Structure formats: C-alpha cells, structure tokens
C-alpha cells in the first residue's frame, strides 16, 4: 500500500519472507517472483473487459517487475521504490506459514502429524500409526489419479497452472503468470515438489510450472533434498531422478 513512499516499518516476518523470496527469484532466474502483482492486476482487468492486454501494456507493466528492486534497511524497514510495484505472496506465503506451524508443533514435542493447508501445501512430520509415512494421491490436471506418493519428514507443494483460470475471448489463461514475459501459463500442468521446507516447496512448484519440464527439472536436480514431478493433462509426465525413490511413488 505504501509502494513508492520510501522505507516502511514492517514485522520481522515480512522481512524474512521477502528476503527469502529474493533468493528464490535469483535461484529460478525470475521464474518465481513475488513482485508479479502488477501483471496479475493487468490480466484480471483484461478478463473483466474480455480483451487481451496489448503488448505495449504488458511491456510497460514488466518495468515494475523484479524482486531485486525490493530495498531493505536496518531495523526491519523495507521499500518498493516505485508506486507501480505490488507484491503477491500467493506462491510462497502459505508455505511460509506452514513452516511456522510445523516449527511450533515440534517445539511442543509433536513428532508425528500431517499439516494440510488446502491440499496444496503440506508438512509430513514423522509418520502415522503403523505406517512408514503419509500417503498422498496424485492426480493429473484433469482429475485422473496417476499414483500414490508416501512422505515422512518432508514438505510438499502441489500447484496447478489452470486451477484458477480466466477466459478472454474464448481462450483459457491460467492464474500463474511468467514474470519474465508477462504471459500466463497456458499449458494444463500440475507440479508436485518435495523440499526441506514448505516455503521452498511452494516457490519451486510455482517455478516448475513456469519453467517447464526441461529448465524446471534441471533446476530441481541441483538442489539438495528437493525432488519433483510435472504432470500434463494429456498424460505426459516428467520427474527428477530421485523422485520415485524419495516419494516411494507407486504409479497406476
């Protein structure tokens, strides 16, 4: 709300999540970026008007994108240098909150629990009684079940490209916007990522939808403790080399 009005005092958690978001923007080379807010607004307005945004409007909006532009100062102060900038924490905020909940449970001595934030962000602590882990049924974007994965002491994020789609002139566009091009992801994809933290899993599952099977999985392969699978509505699937072993994936 105070974009372009200098440094603002914010809670330390906001500083924490914004610094983390900067790191993931760098890691994904812009495939994940919390400053994507202006692009989301542009496309929502276009959906309401039922007219695809002009190329010039997209190019102009891209000038406001870039996590590297976020400014930090001492004493928990942060600034968005331009009034045209806006944050959207939809690709990391739920995971960040889930990490805090898991931490509090562990501090209270809870060793076995499944934390489920709307079936898209999960923390699998320990395992359920008389089992080796928590089981998750994975489905293709069209709803068809593709297999069961089992998790223990891992964070999981499941993201879909067209989960909250919009239609403009009969063309379907996803709610996931590529911050590098300003265009929504139009492929019908579902990404599932395992990571040491829920914030990391959520950021990387969003990035995997944007980067696609080649660039996205190559990135995941470089990261310790991270595995992932990408599913397309046409039945295609791609996964990291350690996905099946780490998730104990049983394919249907």
Coordinates of N, CA and C in Angstrom, one line a residue:
X1 N 0.8 -1.2 0.0 CA 0.0 0.0 0.0 C 0.9 1.3 0.0
X2 N 2.1 1.2 0.5 CA 3.0 2.3 0.6 C 4.1 2.3 -0.5
X3 N 3.8 1.6 -1.5 CA 4.8 1.5 -2.6 C 5.2 2.9 -3.1
X4 N 6.5 3.1 -3.3 CA 6.9 4.4 -3.8 C 7.0 5.5 -2.8
X5 N 6.7 5.2 -1.5 CA 6.7 6.2 -0.5 C 7.9 6.0 0.5
X6 N 8.9 5.4 0.1 CA 10.1 5.3 0.9 C 10.0 4.0 1.9
X7 N 11.0 4.0 2.7 CA 11.1 2.8 3.7 C 10.0 2.8 4.6
X8 N 9.5 1.6 4.9 CA 8.3 1.3 5.8 C 8.7 0.3 6.8
X9 N 8.3 0.6 8.0 CA 8.5 -0.4 9.1 C 7.5 -1.5 9.0
X10 N 8.1 -2.8 9.0 CA 7.2 -4.0 8.9 C 7.6 -5.0 9.9
X11 N 6.8 -6.0 10.2 CA 7.1 -7.0 11.1 C 8.3 -7.8 10.6
X12 N 9.1 -8.4 11.5 CA 10.3 -9.2 11.0 C 10.0 -10.3 10.1
X13 N 8.8 -10.9 10.3 CA 8.4 -12.0 9.4 C 8.2 -11.5 8.0
X14 N 7.8 -10.3 7.8 CA 7.7 -9.8 6.4 C 9.1 -9.6 5.8
X15 N 10.0 -9.1 6.6 CA 11.4 -9.0 6.1 C 11.9 -10.4 5.7
X16 N 11.7 -11.4 6.6 CA 12.1 -12.8 6.4 C 11.6 -13.3 5.1
X17 N 10.3 -13.2 4.9 CA 9.7 -13.8 3.7 C 10.1 -13.1 2.4
X18 N 10.3 -11.8 2.5 CA 10.8 -11.0 1.3 C 12.2 -11.3 0.9
X19 N 13.1 -11.5 1.9 CA 14.5 -11.8 1.7 C 14.5 -13.3 1.1
X20 N 13.7 -14.1 1.6 CA 13.6 -15.5 1.1 C 13.1 -15.5 -0.4
X21 N 12.1 -14.6 -0.6 CA 11.6 -14.5 -2.0 C 12.6 -14.0 -3.0
X22 N 13.4 -13.1 -2.5 CA 14.5 -12.6 -3.4 C 15.4 -13.7 -3.8
X23 N 15.8 -14.6 -2.8 CA 16.7 -15.7 -3.1 C 16.1 -16.7 -4.1
X24 N 14.8 -16.9 -4.0 CA 14.1 -17.9 -4.9 C 14.0 -17.2 -6.3
X25 N 13.8 -15.9 -6.3 CA 13.8 -15.2 -7.6 C 15.1 -15.4 -8.3
X26 N 16.2 -15.2 -7.6 CA 17.5 -15.4 -8.2 C 17.8 -16.8 -8.6
X27 N 17.4 -17.8 -7.7 CA 17.6 -19.2 -8.0 C 16.9 -19.6 -9.3
X28 N 15.6 -19.1 -9.5 CA 14.8 -19.5 -10.6 C 15.0 -18.6 -11.8
X29 N 16.0 -17.7 -11.7 CA 16.2 -16.7 -12.8 C 15.0 -16.0 -13.2
X30 N 14.2 -15.6 -12.2 CA 13.0 -14.8 -12.4 C 11.7 -15.7 -12.7
X31 N 11.8 -17.0 -12.7 CA 10.6 -17.8 -12.9 C 9.6 -17.7 -11.8
X32 N 10.2 -17.4 -10.6 CA 9.3 -17.2 -9.4 C 9.6 -15.7 -9.0
X33 N 8.6 -14.9 -8.8 CA 8.9 -13.5 -8.4 C 7.6 -13.0 -7.7
X34 N 7.8 -12.5 -6.4 CA 6.6 -12.0 -5.7 C 6.2 -10.6 -6.1
X35 N 7.0 -10.0 -6.9 CA 6.6 -8.6 -7.4 C 5.7 -8.7 -8.7
X36 N 5.2 -9.9 -8.9 CA 4.3 -10.2 -10.1 C 3.0 -9.5 -10.0
X37 N 2.7 -8.9 -8.8 CA 1.4 -8.3 -8.6 C 0.8 -7.4 -9.7
X38 N 1.6 -6.5 -10.3 CA 1.0 -5.7 -11.3 C 0.6 -6.4 -12.6
X39 N 1.3 -7.5 -12.9 CA 0.9 -8.4 -14.0 C -0.5 -9.1 -13.7
X40 N -0.6 -9.6 -12.5 CA -1.9 -10.2 -12.1 C -3.1 -9.2 -12.2
X41 N -2.8 -8.0 -11.8 CA -3.9 -7.0 -11.9 C -4.2 -6.7 -13.3
X42 N -3.2 -6.6 -14.2 CA -3.4 -6.3 -15.6 C -4.3 -7.4 -16.2
X43 N -3.9 -8.7 -16.0 CA -4.7 -9.8 -16.6 C -6.1 -9.9 -16.0
X44 N -6.3 -9.6 -14.7 CA -7.6 -9.7 -14.2 C -8.5 -8.6 -14.8
X45 N -7.9 -7.4 -14.9 CA -8.7 -6.3 -15.6 C -9.0 -6.7 -17.0
X46 N -8.1 -7.3 -17.7 CA -8.3 -7.7 -19.1 C -9.4 -8.8 -19.2
X47 N -9.5 -9.7 -18.2 CA -10.5 -10.7 -18.2 C -11.9 -10.1 -17.9
X48 N -11.9 -9.1 -17.1 CA -13.2 -8.4 -16.8 C -13.7 -7.7 -18.1
X49 N -12.7 -7.1 -18.8 CA -13.1 -6.3 -20.0 C -13.2 -7.2 -21.2
X50 N -12.8 -8.5 -21.0 CA -12.8 -9.5 -22.1 C -12.1 -9.0 -23.3
X51 N -10.8 -8.5 -23.0 CA -9.9 -8.1 -24.1 C -8.5 -8.3 -23.6
X52 N -7.8 -9.1 -24.4 CA -6.4 -9.4 -24.1 C -5.6 -8.2 -24.0
X53 N -4.7 -8.0 -23.0 CA -3.9 -6.8 -22.8 C -3.0 -6.6 -24.0
X54 N -2.8 -5.3 -24.4 CA -2.0 -5.0 -25.6 C -0.5 -5.3 -25.2
X55 N 0.3 -5.6 -26.2 CA 1.7 -5.9 -26.0 C 2.4 -4.7 -25.3
X56 N 2.0 -3.5 -25.7 CA 2.6 -2.4 -25.0 C 2.3 -2.3 -23.6
X57 N 1.1 -2.7 -23.2 CA 0.7 -2.7 -21.8 C 1.5 -3.7 -21.0
X58 N 1.7 -4.9 -21.6 CA 2.5 -5.9 -20.9 C 3.9 -5.5 -20.7
X59 N 4.5 -4.9 -21.8 CA 5.9 -4.4 -21.7 C 6.0 -3.3 -20.7
X60 N 5.1 -2.4 -20.6 CA 5.1 -1.4 -19.6 C 5.0 -1.9 -18.2
X61 N 4.2 -2.9 -18.0 CA 4.0 -3.5 -16.7 C 5.2 -4.2 -16.3
X62 N 5.9 -4.8 -17.2 CA 7.1 -5.6 -16.9 C 8.2 -4.7 -16.3
X63 N 8.1 -3.4 -16.5 CA 9.1 -2.5 -15.9 C 9.0 -2.4 -14.4
X64 N 7.8 -2.8 -13.9 CA 7.6 -2.8 -12.4 C 7.9 -4.1 -11.8
X65 N 8.4 -5.1 -12.5 CA 8.6 -6.4 -12.0 C 10.1 -6.6 -11.7
X66 N 10.4 -7.3 -10.6 CA 11.8 -7.6 -10.3 C 12.0 -7.6 -8.8
X67 N 12.2 -8.8 -8.2 CA 12.4 -8.8 -6.7 C 13.7 -8.1 -6.3
X68 N 14.7 -8.0 -7.2 CA 15.9 -7.3 -6.9 C 15.7 -5.8 -6.6
X69 N 14.5 -5.3 -7.0 CA 14.2 -3.9 -6.7 C 13.8 -3.6 -5.3
X70 N 13.4 -4.7 -4.6 CA 13.0 -4.5 -3.2 C 14.2 -4.0 -2.4
X71 N 14.0 -3.0 -1.6 CA 15.0 -2.4 -0.8 C 14.9 -2.7 0.7
X72 N 16.0 -3.0 1.3 CA 15.9 -3.3 2.8 C 16.9 -2.3 3.5
X73 N 16.5 -2.0 4.7 CA 17.3 -1.2 5.6 C 17.3 -1.8 7.0
X74 N 18.1 -1.2 7.8 CA 18.2 -1.7 9.2 C 16.8 -1.5 9.9
X75 N 16.7 -2.2 11.1 CA 15.5 -2.1 11.9 C 14.2 -2.4 11.2
X76 N 14.3 -3.5 10.4 CA 13.1 -4.1 9.8 C 12.3 -3.1 8.9
X77 N 13.1 -2.4 8.1 CA 12.4 -1.5 7.1 C 12.6 -2.0 5.7
X78 N 11.6 -1.8 4.9 CA 11.6 -2.3 3.5 C 10.9 -1.2 2.6
X79 N 11.3 -1.2 1.4 CA 10.7 -0.2 0.4 C 10.5 -0.9 -0.9
X80 N 9.4 -0.5 -1.6 CA 9.2 -0.8 -3.0 C 9.4 0.6 -3.7
X81 N 10.5 0.7 -4.5 CA 10.9 2.1 -4.9 C 9.9 2.8 -5.8
X82 N 9.0 2.0 -6.5 CA 8.1 2.7 -7.4 C 6.6 2.4 -7.0
X83 N 5.8 3.4 -7.2 CA 4.4 3.3 -6.8 C 3.6 2.3 -7.7
X84 N 4.2 1.9 -8.8 CA 3.6 0.9 -9.7 C 3.9 -0.5 -9.3
X85 N 4.8 -0.7 -8.3 CA 5.1 -2.1 -7.8 C 4.0 -2.6 -6.9
X86 N 3.9 -3.9 -6.8 CA 3.0 -4.6 -5.9 C 3.4 -6.0 -5.6
X87 N 3.2 -6.4 -4.4 CA 3.6 -7.8 -4.1 C 2.5 -8.8 -4.1
X88 N 2.8 -10.0 -4.5 CA 1.8 -11.1 -4.4 C 2.5 -12.3 -3.8
X89 N 2.2 -12.6 -2.5 CA 2.8 -13.7 -1.8 C 2.1 -15.1 -2.0
X90 N 1.2 -15.1 -3.0 CA 0.4 -16.4 -3.2 C 1.3 -17.6 -3.5
X91 N 2.5 -17.4 -4.0 CA 3.4 -18.5 -4.3 C 4.3 -18.9 -3.3
X92 N 4.2 -18.3 -2.1 CA 5.2 -18.7 -1.0 C 4.6 -18.5 0.4
X93 N 3.6 -17.6 0.5 CA 3.1 -17.2 1.8 C 2.5 -18.4 2.6
X94 N 1.7 -19.2 1.9 CA 1.1 -20.4 2.6 C 2.2 -21.4 3.1
X95 N 3.2 -21.6 2.3 CA 4.3 -22.5 2.7 C 5.0 -21.9 3.9
X96 N 5.2 -20.6 3.9 CA 6.0 -19.9 5.0 C 5.2 -20.1 6.3
X97 N 3.9 -19.9 6.2 CA 3.0 -20.0 7.4 C 3.0 -21.5 7.9
X98 N 3.0 -22.4 7.0 CA 3.0 -23.8 7.3 C 4.3 -24.2 8.0
X99 N 5.4 -23.6 7.6 CA 6.7 -23.9 8.3 C 6.7 -23.4 9.7
X100 N 6.1 -22.3 10.0 CA 6.0 -21.8 11.3 C 5.1 -22.7 12.2
X101 N 4.0 -23.2 11.6 CA 3.2 -24.1 12.4 C 3.9 -25.4 12.7
X102 N 4.6 -25.9 11.7 CA 5.4 -27.2 12.0 C 6.4 -27.0 13.0
X103 N 7.1 -25.8 13.0 CA 8.1 -25.5 14.0 C 7.5 -25.4 15.4
X104 N 6.4 -24.8 15.5 CA 5.7 -24.7 16.8 C 5.3 -26.1 17.4
X105 N 4.8 -26.9 16.5 CA 4.4 -28.3 16.9 C 5.7 -29.1 17.4
X106 N 6.8 -29.0 16.6 CA 8.0 -29.7 17.0 C 8.5 -29.2 18.3
X107 N 8.4 -27.9 18.6 CA 8.9 -27.3 19.8 C 8.1 -27.8 21.0
X108 N 6.8 -28.2 20.7 CA 5.9 -28.7 21.8 C 6.0 -30.2 21.9
X109 N 7.0 -30.8 21.2 CA 7.2 -32.2 21.3 C 6.4 -33.1 20.4
X110 N 5.7 -32.5 19.4 CA 4.9 -33.3 18.5 C 5.8 -33.8 17.4
X111 N 5.9 -35.1 17.2 CA 6.8 -35.8 16.3 C 6.1 -36.3 15.1
X112 N 4.8 -36.6 15.2 CA 4.0 -37.2 14.1 C 2.8 -36.4 13.8
X113 N 2.7 -35.8 12.7 CA 1.5 -35.0 12.3 C 1.5 -34.7 10.8
X114 N 0.3 -34.6 10.2 CA 0.2 -34.2 8.9 C -0.5 -32.8 8.8
X115 N 0.2 -31.8 8.4 CA -0.3 -30.5 8.3 C -0.7 -30.2 6.9
X116 N -2.0 -29.9 6.7 CA -2.6 -29.8 5.3 C -3.2 -28.5 5.1
X117 N -2.6 -27.6 4.3 CA -3.2 -26.3 4.0 C -3.9 -26.4 2.7
X118 N -5.1 -26.8 2.7 CA -5.9 -26.8 1.4 C -5.5 -27.7 0.4
X119 N -4.8 -28.8 0.8 CA -4.3 -29.9 -0.1 C -3.3 -29.4 -1.1
X120 N -2.8 -28.2 -1.0 CA -1.8 -27.7 -2.0 C -0.4 -27.6 -1.3
X121 N -0.4 -27.3 0.0 CA 0.8 -27.2 0.8 C 0.7 -28.1 2.0
X122 N 1.6 -29.0 2.2 CA 1.6 -30.0 3.3 C 2.9 -30.1 4.0
X123 N 2.9 -30.4 5.3 CA 4.1 -30.8 6.0 C 3.9 -32.2 6.6
X124 N 4.7 -33.2 6.2 CA 4.5 -34.5 6.7 C 5.6 -34.7 7.8
X125 N 5.2 -34.6 9.1 CA 6.0 -34.8 10.2 C 6.0 -36.3 10.7
X126 N 7.1 -37.0 10.7 CA 7.1 -38.3 11.2 C 6.2 -39.2 10.3
X127 N 5.4 -40.1 10.9 CA 4.6 -41.0 10.2 C 3.3 -41.3 11.0
X128 N 2.2 -41.7 10.3 CA 1.0 -42.1 11.1 C 1.2 -43.5 11.8
X129 N 0.3 -43.8 12.7 CA 0.5 -45.1 13.4 C 0.5 -46.3 12.5
X130 N 1.5 -47.2 12.7 CA 1.6 -48.4 12.0 C 1.8 -48.2 10.5
X131 N 2.5 -47.2 10.1 CA 2.8 -47.0 8.7 C 4.1 -46.3 8.6
X132 N 4.7 -46.3 7.4 CA 6.0 -45.7 7.2 C 6.0 -44.2 6.8
X133 N 4.8 -43.7 6.4 CA 4.7 -42.3 6.0 C 3.3 -42.0 5.7
X134 N 3.1 -40.7 5.3 CA 1.8 -40.1 5.0 C 1.6 -40.3 3.5
X135 N 0.4 -40.8 3.1 CA 0.2 -41.1 1.7 C -0.6 -40.0 1.0
X136 N -0.2 -39.6 -0.2 CA -0.9 -38.6 -1.0 C -1.2 -39.1 -2.4
X137 N -2.5 -39.0 -2.7 CA -2.9 -39.4 -4.1 C -2.7 -38.3 -5.0
X138 N -1.9 -38.6 -6.1 CA -1.6 -37.5 -7.1 C -2.5 -37.7 -8.3
X139 N -3.0 -36.6 -8.8 CA -3.9 -36.6 -9.9 C -3.4 -35.8 -11.1
X140 N -3.7 -36.1 -12.3 CA -3.4 -35.3 -13.4 C -4.3 -34.0 -13.3
X141 N -4.0 -33.0 -14.1 CA -4.8 -31.8 -14.1 C -6.3 -32.1 -14.4
X142 N -6.6 -33.1 -15.1 CA -7.9 -33.4 -15.5 C -8.6 -34.2 -14.4
X143 N -8.0 -34.5 -13.3 CA -8.6 -35.2 -12.2 C -8.3 -36.7 -12.2
X144 N -7.7 -37.2 -13.2 CA -7.4 -38.7 -13.2 C -6.3 -39.0 -12.3
X145 N -6.5 -40.0 -11.4 CA -5.4 -40.4 -10.5 C -4.3 -41.1 -11.2
X146 N -3.0 -40.7 -10.8 CA -1.9 -41.3 -11.5 C -1.0 -42.1 -10.6
X147 N -1.2 -41.9 -9.3 CA -0.3 -42.7 -8.4 C -0.4 -42.2 -6.9
X148 N 0.3 -43.0 -6.1 CA 0.3 -42.6 -4.6 C 1.8 -42.4 -4.2
X149 N 2.0 -41.3 -3.5 CA 3.3 -41.0 -3.0 C 3.3 -41.0 -1.5
X150 N 4.3 -41.4 -0.8 CA 4.4 -41.5 0.6 C 5.5 -40.6 1.1
X151 N 5.2 -39.8 2.2 CA 6.1 -38.8 2.7 C 6.3 -39.0 4.2
X152 N 7.5 -38.6 4.6 CA 7.9 -38.6 6.0 C 9.0 -37.5 6.3
X153 N 8.7 -36.6 7.2 CA 9.6 -35.5 7.5 C 10.0 -34.7 6.2
X154 N 9.0 -34.4 5.4 CA 9.2 -33.7 4.2 C 8.0 -32.7 4.0
X155 N 8.3 -31.6 3.4 CA 7.3 -30.6 3.0 C 7.0 -30.8 1.5
X156 N 5.7 -30.7 1.2 CA 5.2 -31.0 -0.2 C 4.3 -29.8 -0.6
X157 N 4.5 -29.4 -1.9 CA 3.6 -28.4 -2.5 C 3.1 -29.0 -3.8
X158 N 1.8 -28.8 -4.1 CA 1.1 -29.2 -5.3 C 0.5 -27.9 -5.9
X159 N 0.9 -27.6 -7.2 CA 0.5 -26.4 -7.9 C -0.1 -26.8 -9.2
X160 N -1.2 -26.1 -9.6 CA -1.7 -26.3 -11.0 C -1.7 -25.0 -11.7
X161 N -1.4 -25.1 -13.0 CA -1.4 -23.9 -13.9 C -2.7 -23.3 -14.2
X162 N -3.7 -24.1 -14.3 CA -5.1 -23.7 -14.7 C -6.1 -23.9 -13.6
X163 N -5.6 -24.0 -12.3 CA -6.5 -24.2 -11.2 C -7.5 -23.1 -11.0
X164 N -7.1 -21.8 -11.2 CA -8.0 -20.7 -11.2 C -7.8 -19.9 -12.5
X165 N -8.4 -20.5 -13.5 CA -8.1 -19.9 -14.9 C -9.1 -18.8 -15.1
X166 N -8.8 -18.0 -16.2 CA -9.7 -17.0 -16.7 C -9.9 -17.2 -18.2
X167 N -10.9 -16.6 -18.7 CA -11.2 -16.8 -20.1 C -11.4 -15.4 -20.8
X168 N -10.6 -15.2 -21.8 CA -10.7 -14.0 -22.6 C -10.9 -14.3 -24.1
X169 N -12.1 -13.9 -24.6 CA -12.4 -14.2 -26.0 C -12.4 -15.7 -26.3
X170 N -12.8 -16.5 -25.4 CA -12.9 -17.9 -25.6 C -11.6 -18.7 -25.4
X171 N -10.5 -17.9 -25.1 CA -9.2 -18.5 -24.8 C -9.0 -18.6 -23.3
X172 N -8.5 -19.8 -22.8 CA -8.3 -20.0 -21.4 C -6.9 -19.7 -21.0
X173 N -6.8 -18.9 -19.9 CA -5.5 -18.5 -19.4 C -5.4 -18.9 -18.0
X174 N -4.2 -19.4 -17.5 CA -4.0 -19.7 -16.2 C -3.7 -18.5 -15.3
X175 N -3.8 -18.8 -13.9 CA -3.5 -17.7 -13.0 C -2.1 -17.6 -12.7
X176 N -1.2 -18.5 -13.2 CA 0.2 -18.5 -13.0 C 0.8 -17.6 -14.1
X177 N 1.4 -16.5 -13.8 CA 2.0 -15.6 -14.8 C 3.5 -15.8 -14.8
X178 N 4.1 -15.8 -16.0 CA 5.5 -15.9 -16.2 C 6.0 -14.5 -15.9
X179 N 6.8 -14.2 -14.8 CA 7.2 -12.8 -14.5 C 8.2 -12.3 -15.5
X180 N 8.8 -13.2 -16.4 CA 9.8 -12.8 -17.3 C 9.2 -12.3 -18.6
X181 N 8.0 -12.8 -19.0 CA 7.4 -12.5 -20.2 C 6.1 -11.7 -20.1
X182 N 5.5 -11.8 -18.9 CA 4.2 -11.2 -18.6 C 3.0 -12.0 -19.1
X183 N 3.2 -13.2 -19.6 CA 2.2 -14.0 -20.2 C 1.8 -15.1 -19.2
X184 N 0.5 -15.5 -19.1 CA 0.1 -16.6 -18.3 C 0.5 -17.9 -18.9
X185 N 0.7 -18.9 -18.0 CA 1.0 -20.3 -18.4 C -0.3 -20.8 -19.0
X186 N -0.2 -21.3 -20.3 CA -1.5 -21.8 -20.9 C -1.5 -23.3 -21.0
X187 N -0.4 -24.0 -20.8 CA -0.4 -25.5 -20.7 C -1.1 -25.9 -19.4
X188 N -1.8 -27.0 -19.5 CA -2.6 -27.6 -18.4 C -1.7 -28.5 -17.6
X189 N -1.0 -28.0 -16.6 CA 0.1 -28.7 -15.9 C -0.2 -28.8 -14.4
X190 N 0.3 -29.8 -13.8 CA 0.3 -29.9 -12.3 C 1.7 -30.3 -11.8
X191 N 2.2 -29.5 -10.9 CA 3.6 -29.8 -10.3 C 3.5 -30.2 -8.9
X192 N 4.3 -31.2 -8.5 CA 4.4 -31.6 -7.1 C 5.9 -31.5 -6.7
X193 N 6.2 -30.8 -5.7 CA 7.6 -30.7 -5.3 C 7.8 -31.0 -3.8
X194 N 8.8 -31.8 -3.5 CA 9.2 -32.2 -2.1 C 10.4 -31.3 -1.8
X195 N 10.5 -30.7 -0.6 CA 11.6 -29.9 -0.2 C 11.8 -29.9 1.3
X196 N 12.9 -29.5 1.8 CA 13.1 -29.4 3.3 C 12.2 -28.4 4.0
X197 N 11.7 -27.5 3.3 CA 10.7 -26.5 3.9 C 9.5 -26.3 3.0
X198 N 8.4 -25.9 3.5 CA 7.2 -25.7 2.8 C 7.3 -24.5 1.9
X199 N 8.0 -23.5 2.4 CA 8.2 -22.2 1.6 C 9.0 -22.5 0.3
X200 N 10.0 -23.3 0.5 CA 10.8 -23.7 -0.6 C 10.0 -24.6 -1.6
X201 N 9.3 -25.5 -1.1 CA 8.5 -26.4 -2.0 C 7.5 -25.6 -2.8
X202 N 6.8 -24.6 -2.1 CA 5.8 -23.8 -2.8 C 6.4 -22.9 -3.9
X203 N 7.5 -22.3 -3.5 CA 8.1 -21.4 -4.5 C 8.6 -22.2 -5.7
X204 N 9.2 -23.4 -5.5 CA 9.7 -24.2 -6.6 C 8.6 -24.9 -7.4
X205 N 7.5 -25.2 -6.8 CA 6.4 -25.8 -7.6 C 5.8 -24.8 -8.5
X206 N 5.7 -23.5 -8.0 CA 5.3 -22.5 -8.9 C 6.2 -22.2 -10.1
X207 N 7.5 -22.2 -9.7 CA 8.6 -22.0 -10.7 C 8.6 -23.2 -11.7
X208 N 8.3 -24.4 -11.3 CA 8.3 -25.6 -12.2 C 7.2 -25.4 -13.2
X209 N 6.1 -24.9 -12.9 CA 5.0 -24.6 -13.9 C 5.5 -23.6 -14.9
X210 N 6.2 -22.6 -14.5 CA 6.6 -21.5 -15.4 C 7.8 -22.0 -16.2
X211 N 8.8 -22.7 -15.6 CA 10.0 -23.0 -16.3 C 9.8 -24.2 -17.2
X212 N 8.8 -25.1 -16.9 CA 8.6 -26.3 -17.7 C 9.5 -27.5 -17.4
X213 N 9.3 -28.6 -18.1 CA 10.0 -29.8 -17.8 C 11.5 -29.8 -17.9
X214 N 12.0 -29.1 -18.9 CA 13.4 -29.1 -19.2 C 14.2 -28.2 -18.2
X215 N 13.9 -26.9 -18.2 CA 14.5 -26.0 -17.4 C 14.2 -26.2 -15.9
X216 N 12.9 -26.5 -15.6 CA 12.5 -26.6 -14.3 C 13.1 -27.8 -13.5
X217 N 13.0 -29.0 -14.2 CA 13.6 -30.2 -13.5 C 15.1 -30.1 -13.4
X218 N 15.7 -29.5 -14.4 CA 17.2 -29.3 -14.3 C 17.5 -28.5 -13.0
X219 N 16.7 -27.5 -12.8 CA 16.9 -26.7 -11.5 C 16.7 -27.5 -10.3
X220 N 15.7 -28.3 -10.2 CA 15.4 -29.1 -9.1 C 16.5 -30.1 -8.8
X221 N 17.1 -30.7 -9.9 CA 18.1 -31.7 -9.7 C 19.4 -31.1 -9.0
X222 N 19.6 -29.8 -9.1 CA 20.7 -29.2 -8.5 C 20.6 -29.0 -7.0
X223 N 19.4 -29.1 -6.5 CA 19.1 -28.7 -5.1 C 19.0 -29.9 -4.1
X224 N 19.7 -29.8 -3.0 CA 19.7 -30.8 -2.1 C 18.4 -31.0 -1.4
X225 N 17.9 -32.3 -1.3 CA 16.7 -32.6 -0.6 C 15.4 -32.2 -1.4
X226 N 15.6 -31.9 -2.7 CA 14.4 -31.4 -3.5 C 14.2 -32.4 -4.6
X227 N 12.9 -32.8 -4.8 CA 12.5 -33.7 -5.9 C 11.2 -33.2 -6.4
X228 N 10.9 -33.6 -7.6 CA 9.6 -33.1 -8.2 C 9.1 -33.9 -9.3
X229 N 7.8 -33.8 -9.6 CA 7.2 -34.4 -10.7 C 6.3 -33.4 -11.4
X230 N 6.2 -33.4 -12.7 CA 5.4 -32.5 -13.5 C 4.5 -33.3 -14.4
X231 N 3.2 -33.1 -14.3 CA 2.1 -33.8 -15.0 C 1.4 -32.9 -15.9
X232 N 1.1 -33.4 -17.1 CA 0.3 -32.6 -18.1 C -1.0 -33.4 -18.3
X233 N -2.1 -32.6 -18.7 CA -3.4 -33.1 -18.8 C -3.5 -34.2 -19.9
X234 N -2.5 -34.2 -20.9 CA -2.5 -35.2 -22.0 C -1.9 -36.5 -21.6
X235 N -1.5 -36.6 -20.3 CA -0.9 -37.9 -19.8 C 0.6 -37.9 -19.7
X236 N 1.2 -36.9 -20.2 CA 2.7 -36.8 -20.2 C 3.1 -36.5 -18.7
X237 N 4.3 -37.1 -18.4 CA 4.8 -36.8 -17.0 C 6.3 -36.8 -17.1
X238 N 6.9 -36.0 -16.3 CA 8.4 -35.8 -16.1 C 8.7 -35.8 -14.7
X239 N 9.8 -36.4 -14.3 CA 10.2 -36.3 -12.8 C 11.7 -36.3 -12.7
X240 N 12.1 -35.8 -11.5 CA 13.6 -35.8 -11.2 C 14.0 -37.2 -11.0
X241 N 15.3 -37.5 -11.1 CA 15.9 -38.8 -11.0 C 15.6 -39.5 -9.6
X242 N 15.5 -38.7 -8.6 CA 15.3 -39.2 -7.3 C 13.9 -39.2 -6.8
X243 N 12.9 -38.8 -7.7 CA 11.5 -38.6 -7.2 C 10.9 -40.0 -6.7
X244 N 11.0 -41.0 -7.5 CA 10.4 -42.3 -7.2 C 10.9 -42.9 -5.9
X245 N 12.2 -42.8 -5.7 CA 12.8 -43.4 -4.5 C 12.5 -42.6 -3.3
X246 N 12.5 -41.2 -3.4 CA 12.3 -40.4 -2.3 C 10.8 -40.4 -1.9
X247 N 9.9 -40.4 -2.8 CA 8.5 -40.3 -2.5 C 7.8 -41.7 -2.5
X248 N 8.6 -42.8 -2.7 CA 8.1 -44.1 -2.8 C 6.8 -44.2 -3.7
X249 N 7.0 -43.5 -4.8 CA 5.9 -43.3 -5.7 C 5.4 -44.7 -6.4
X250 N 4.1 -44.9 -6.2 CA 3.5 -46.1 -6.9 C 2.6 -45.6 -8.0
X251 N 3.0 -45.8 -9.2 CA 2.2 -45.4 -10.4 C 1.1 -46.3 -10.7
X252 N 0.0 -45.7 -11.1 CA -1.2 -46.5 -11.6 C -1.1 -46.9 -13.0

